[in-house]
GROMACS .gro file of C-alpha atoms in nm:
model
  239
    1UNK     CA    1  -0.524   2.910  -5.636
    2UNK     CA    2  -0.466   3.023  -5.280
    3UNK     CA    3  -0.745   2.799  -5.150
    4UNK     CA    4  -0.607   2.501  -5.345
    5UNK     CA    5  -0.253   2.562  -5.214
    6UNK     CA    6  -0.380   2.583  -4.856
    7UNK     CA    7  -0.584   2.264  -4.908
    8UNK     CA    8  -0.276   2.078  -5.037
    9UNK     CA    9  -0.073   2.197  -4.739
   10UNK     CA   10  -0.341   2.080  -4.492
   11UNK     CA   11  -0.377   1.754  -4.684
   12UNK     CA   12  -0.011   1.659  -4.640
   13UNK     CA   13  -0.005   1.788  -4.283
   14UNK     CA   14  -0.305   1.568  -4.201
   15UNK     CA   15  -0.136   1.273  -4.374
   16UNK     CA   16   0.175   1.320  -4.155
   17UNK     CA   17  -0.039   1.348  -3.839
   18UNK     CA   18  -0.232   1.035  -3.935
   19UNK     CA   19   0.088   0.845  -4.001
   20UNK     CA   20   0.213   0.949  -3.656
   21UNK     CA   21  -0.128   0.848  -3.516
   22UNK     CA   22  -0.099   0.508  -3.687
   23UNK     CA   23   0.252   0.462  -3.541
   24UNK     CA   24   0.126   0.570  -3.196
   25UNK     CA   25  -0.150   0.309  -3.224
   26UNK     CA   26   0.111   0.042  -3.299
   27UNK     CA   27   0.325   0.155  -3.004
   28UNK     CA   28   0.026   0.159  -2.767
   29UNK     CA   29  -0.079  -0.186  -2.887
   30UNK     CA   30   0.277  -0.313  -2.827
   31UNK     CA   31   0.299  -0.152  -2.481
   32UNK     CA   32  -0.044  -0.291  -2.386
   33UNK     CA   33   0.057  -0.643  -2.492
   34UNK     CA   34   0.381  -0.605  -2.295
   35UNK     CA   35   0.186  -0.491  -1.987
   36UNK     CA   36  -0.055  -0.783  -2.032
   37UNK     CA   37   0.225  -1.039  -2.046
   38UNK     CA   38   0.465  -0.874  -1.800
   39UNK     CA   39   0.613  -1.153  -1.588
   40UNK     CA   40   0.555  -0.982  -1.251
   41UNK     CA   41   0.188  -0.899  -1.299
   42UNK     CA   42   0.118  -1.229  -1.477
   43UNK     CA   43   0.268  -1.428  -1.187
   44UNK     CA   44   0.082  -1.230  -0.921
   45UNK     CA   45  -0.254  -1.196  -1.095
   46UNK     CA   46  -0.238  -1.553  -1.219
   47UNK     CA   47  -0.236  -1.683  -0.861
   48UNK     CA   48  -0.540  -1.858  -0.717
   49UNK     CA   49  -0.634  -1.921  -0.356
   50UNK     CA   50  -0.876  -2.208  -0.296
   51UNK     CA   51  -1.037  -2.159  -0.638
   52UNK     CA   52  -1.049  -1.783  -0.581
   53UNK     CA   53  -0.864  -1.605  -0.858
   54UNK     CA   54  -0.649  -1.299  -0.789
   55UNK     CA   55  -0.825  -0.964  -0.866
   56UNK     CA   56  -0.832  -0.897  -1.240
   57UNK     CA   57  -0.950  -0.533  -1.241
   58UNK     CA   58  -0.606  -0.431  -1.371
   59UNK     CA   59  -0.659  -0.638  -1.687
   60UNK     CA   60  -0.977  -0.445  -1.773
   61UNK     CA   61  -0.766  -0.132  -1.833
   62UNK     CA   62  -0.511  -0.331  -2.034
   63UNK     CA   63  -0.777  -0.484  -2.259
   64UNK     CA   64  -0.920  -0.135  -2.319
   65UNK     CA   65  -0.569  -0.018  -2.412
   66UNK     CA   66  -0.525  -0.311  -2.655
   67UNK     CA   67  -0.859  -0.228  -2.820
   68UNK     CA   68  -0.769   0.143  -2.842
   69UNK     CA   69  -0.431   0.063  -3.002
   70UNK     CA   70  -0.589  -0.164  -3.264
   71UNK     CA   71  -0.865   0.087  -3.346
   72UNK     CA   72  -0.608   0.369  -3.365
   73UNK     CA   73  -0.413   0.179  -3.629
   74UNK     CA   74  -0.729   0.126  -3.835
   75UNK     CA   75  -0.844   0.489  -3.795
   76UNK     CA   76  -0.492   0.617  -3.874
   77UNK     CA   77  -0.490   0.419  -4.198
   78UNK     CA   78  -0.840   0.548  -4.283
   79UNK     CA   79  -0.725   0.905  -4.218
   80UNK     CA   80  -0.413   0.868  -4.435
   81UNK     CA   81  -0.616   0.726  -4.724
   82UNK     CA   82  -0.889   0.988  -4.686
   83UNK     CA   83  -0.635   1.273  -4.682
   84UNK     CA   84  -0.454   1.151  -4.995
   85UNK     CA   85  -0.781   1.090  -5.182
   86UNK     CA   86  -0.925   1.420  -5.054
   87UNK     CA   87  -1.250   1.235  -4.992
   88UNK     CA   88  -1.503   1.424  -4.782
   89UNK     CA   89  -1.686   1.099  -4.710
   90UNK     CA   90  -1.372   0.925  -4.577
   91UNK     CA   91  -1.265   1.233  -4.383
   92UNK     CA   92  -1.612   1.263  -4.230
   93UNK     CA   93  -1.600   0.895  -4.131
   94UNK     CA   94  -1.251   0.949  -3.993
   95UNK     CA   95  -1.368   1.247  -3.786
   96UNK     CA   96  -1.664   1.048  -3.648
   97UNK     CA   97  -1.433   0.758  -3.553
   98UNK     CA   98  -1.199   1.004  -3.381
   99UNK     CA   99  -1.483   1.157  -3.178
  100UNK     CA  100  -1.604   0.811  -3.068
  101UNK     CA  101  -1.248   0.701  -2.987
  102UNK     CA  102  -1.182   1.023  -2.795
  103UNK     CA  103  -1.503   0.976  -2.593
  104UNK     CA  104  -1.404   0.616  -2.514
  105UNK     CA  105  -1.058   0.729  -2.407
  106UNK     CA  106  -1.201   0.996  -2.177
  107UNK     CA  107  -1.437   0.737  -2.026
  108UNK     CA  108  -1.147   0.491  -1.982
  109UNK     CA  109  -0.937   0.769  -1.826
  110UNK     CA  110  -1.211   0.851  -1.575
  111UNK     CA  111  -1.250   0.478  -1.495
  112UNK     CA  112  -0.872   0.445  -1.449
  113UNK     CA  113  -0.853   0.752  -1.224
  114UNK     CA  114  -1.139   0.625  -1.008
  115UNK     CA  115  -0.998   0.270  -0.984
  116UNK     CA  116  -0.622   0.344  -0.965
  117UNK     CA  117  -0.609   0.290  -0.587
  118UNK     CA  118  -0.867   0.010  -0.591
  119UNK     CA  119  -0.649  -0.214  -0.811
  120UNK     CA  120  -0.356  -0.214  -0.566
  121UNK     CA  121  -0.597  -0.236  -0.269
  122UNK     CA  122  -0.761  -0.551  -0.409
  123UNK     CA  123  -0.426  -0.719  -0.471
  124UNK     CA  124  -0.307  -0.630  -0.118
  125UNK     CA  125  -0.625  -0.778   0.028
  126UNK     CA  126  -0.566  -1.094  -0.173
  127UNK     CA  127  -0.208  -1.112  -0.042
  128UNK     CA  128  -0.324  -1.054   0.319
  129UNK     CA  129  -0.583  -1.329   0.279
  130UNK     CA  130  -0.313  -1.566   0.153
  131UNK     CA  131  -0.086  -1.480   0.449
  132UNK     CA  132  -0.376  -1.541   0.690
  133UNK     CA  133  -0.465  -1.876   0.531
  134UNK     CA  134  -0.099  -1.980   0.528
  135UNK     CA  135  -0.121  -1.992   0.910
  136UNK     CA  136  -0.431  -2.216   0.896
  137UNK     CA  137  -0.434  -2.550   1.079
  138UNK     CA  138  -0.585  -2.708   0.765
  139UNK     CA  139  -0.271  -2.849   0.598
  140UNK     CA  140  -0.405  -2.847   0.240
  141UNK     CA  141  -0.536  -2.492   0.268
  142UNK     CA  142  -0.213  -2.380   0.436
  143UNK     CA  143   0.012  -2.529   0.165
  144UNK     CA  144  -0.190  -2.370  -0.116
  145UNK     CA  145  -0.179  -2.030   0.057
  146UNK     CA  146   0.196  -2.059   0.128
  147UNK     CA  147   0.259  -2.120  -0.244
  148UNK     CA  148   0.072  -1.795  -0.325
  149UNK     CA  149   0.259  -1.600  -0.055
  150UNK     CA  150   0.592  -1.737  -0.177
  151UNK     CA  151   0.515  -1.635  -0.537
  152UNK     CA  152   0.450  -1.277  -0.416
  153UNK     CA  153   0.775  -1.273  -0.217
  154UNK     CA  154   0.990  -1.414  -0.496
  155UNK     CA  155   0.834  -1.201  -0.771
  156UNK     CA  156   0.835  -0.867  -0.586
  157UNK     CA  157   1.147  -0.935  -0.374
  158UNK     CA  158   0.951  -0.846  -0.062
  159UNK     CA  159   0.827  -0.995   0.263
  160UNK     CA  160   0.540  -0.924   0.499
  161UNK     CA  161   0.259  -0.673   0.509
  162UNK     CA  162   0.439  -0.395   0.690
  163UNK     CA  163   0.248  -0.473   1.009
  164UNK     CA  164   0.495  -0.518   1.299
  165UNK     CA  165   0.296  -0.799   1.465
  166UNK     CA  166   0.238  -0.997   1.143
  167UNK     CA  167   0.597  -0.963   1.026
  168UNK     CA  168   0.734  -1.058   1.368
  169UNK     CA  169   0.512  -1.367   1.362
  170UNK     CA  170   0.642  -1.461   1.015
  171UNK     CA  171   1.002  -1.413   1.122
  172UNK     CA  172   0.974  -1.614   1.442
  173UNK     CA  173   0.745  -1.897   1.333
  174UNK     CA  174   0.807  -1.970   0.967
  175UNK     CA  175   1.129  -1.886   0.784
  176UNK     CA  176   0.990  -2.024   0.459
  177UNK     CA  177   0.773  -1.715   0.430
  178UNK     CA  178   1.073  -1.497   0.352
  179UNK     CA  179   1.408  -1.549   0.188
  180UNK     CA  180   1.700  -1.544   0.428
  181UNK     CA  181   1.847  -1.230   0.278
  182UNK     CA  182   1.541  -1.031   0.381
  183UNK     CA  183   1.459  -1.179   0.721
  184UNK     CA  184   1.656  -0.916   0.907
  185UNK     CA  185   1.495  -0.627   0.721
  186UNK     CA  186   1.128  -0.717   0.682
  187UNK     CA  187   1.014  -0.421   0.889
  188UNK     CA  188   1.146  -0.158   0.647
  189UNK     CA  189   0.881   0.012   0.432
  190UNK     CA  190   1.063  -0.043   0.102
  191UNK     CA  191   1.072  -0.421   0.148
  192UNK     CA  192   0.720  -0.496   0.272
  193UNK     CA  193   0.487  -0.642   0.009
  194UNK     CA  194   0.218  -0.375   0.046
  195UNK     CA  195   0.467  -0.106  -0.057
  196UNK     CA  196   0.597  -0.321  -0.344
  197UNK     CA  197   0.244  -0.385  -0.475
  198UNK     CA  198   0.172  -0.010  -0.468
  199UNK     CA  199   0.498   0.058  -0.651
  200UNK     CA  200   0.434  -0.208  -0.917
  201UNK     CA  201   0.086  -0.091  -1.014
  202UNK     CA  202   0.154   0.282  -0.982
  203UNK     CA  203   0.438   0.249  -1.236
  204UNK     CA  204   0.213   0.061  -1.480
  205UNK     CA  205  -0.077   0.305  -1.439
  206UNK     CA  206   0.148   0.610  -1.486
  207UNK     CA  207   0.272   0.458  -1.813
  208UNK     CA  208  -0.086   0.404  -1.928
  209UNK     CA  209  -0.177   0.761  -1.825
  210UNK     CA  210   0.112   0.916  -2.022
  211UNK     CA  211   0.018   0.714  -2.331
  212UNK     CA  212  -0.346   0.827  -2.300
  213UNK     CA  213  -0.250   1.198  -2.272
  214UNK     CA  214  -0.022   1.181  -2.580
  215UNK     CA  215  -0.294   1.009  -2.784
  216UNK     CA  216  -0.560   1.262  -2.671
  217UNK     CA  217  -0.342   1.556  -2.783
  218UNK     CA  218  -0.282   1.396  -3.126
  219UNK     CA  219  -0.656   1.326  -3.160
  220UNK     CA  220  -0.750   1.689  -3.094
  221UNK     CA  221  -0.508   1.812  -3.364
  222UNK     CA  222  -0.636   1.552  -3.609
  223UNK     CA  223  -1.002   1.641  -3.552
  224UNK     CA  224  -0.922   2.008  -3.620
  225UNK     CA  225  -0.717   1.932  -3.932
  226UNK     CA  226  -0.968   1.686  -4.075
  227UNK     CA  227  -1.250   1.943  -4.043
  228UNK     CA  228  -1.033   2.220  -4.194
  229UNK     CA  229  -0.939   1.991  -4.485
  230UNK     CA  230  -1.305   1.894  -4.536
  231UNK     CA  231  -1.402   2.262  -4.553
  232UNK     CA  232  -1.109   2.333  -4.786
  233UNK     CA  233  -1.214   2.054  -5.024
  234UNK     CA  234  -1.575   2.180  -5.021
  235UNK     CA  235  -1.463   2.537  -5.096
  236UNK     CA  236  -1.228   2.428  -5.375
  237UNK     CA  237  -1.511   2.239  -5.546
  238UNK     CA  238  -1.731   2.551  -5.524
  239UNK     CA  239  -1.467   2.773  -5.681
   0.00000   0.00000   0.00000
């Protein structure tokens, strides 16, 4: 009777954890879709410079997050059903899915940690290239590059690279590069586009990191509970 009571307790506890896991999957999926369609990143990363698309490394992490959210919802449902039915087969499948998902999340976390600076660096290089081409004597190339530079400035509310010489050149030679409200302050660190790009992507990556840590903690608890419940069901059938 004691074993059965303990099994029932674990069963409902696992159901609650799986329901929370399912909800977390839905939240992560929603956050990932929001990050994918965020107006700032969409405008910047949707830019193209002479048929060269803006760096899309950032989207790799977002697509992984979307996949993880969708799989979490499926696995959470599987876990809830397996817990209620007290099915060793379903719980074993659920545990296997959790292990695979956890391994994928760890791999994605390592990838994100390694590439967190590279994402902003690639976008800054793309911006610098656009600024350079905007000064070109080729009118068509210059106009296309100026449109890209202007989209960065308007979206991020910034101007210039933070380099004194480049920003002085922009201020003296071409007022279209910056809005008038920022012309007098383009040398300050908080208004240059390099700083704004760093700020934009660091905020997004921190959000992704927090979500990944929360999910990993829930997964560890669920793997433990699913194995304990499996053992409890096996023991109750023996007795």
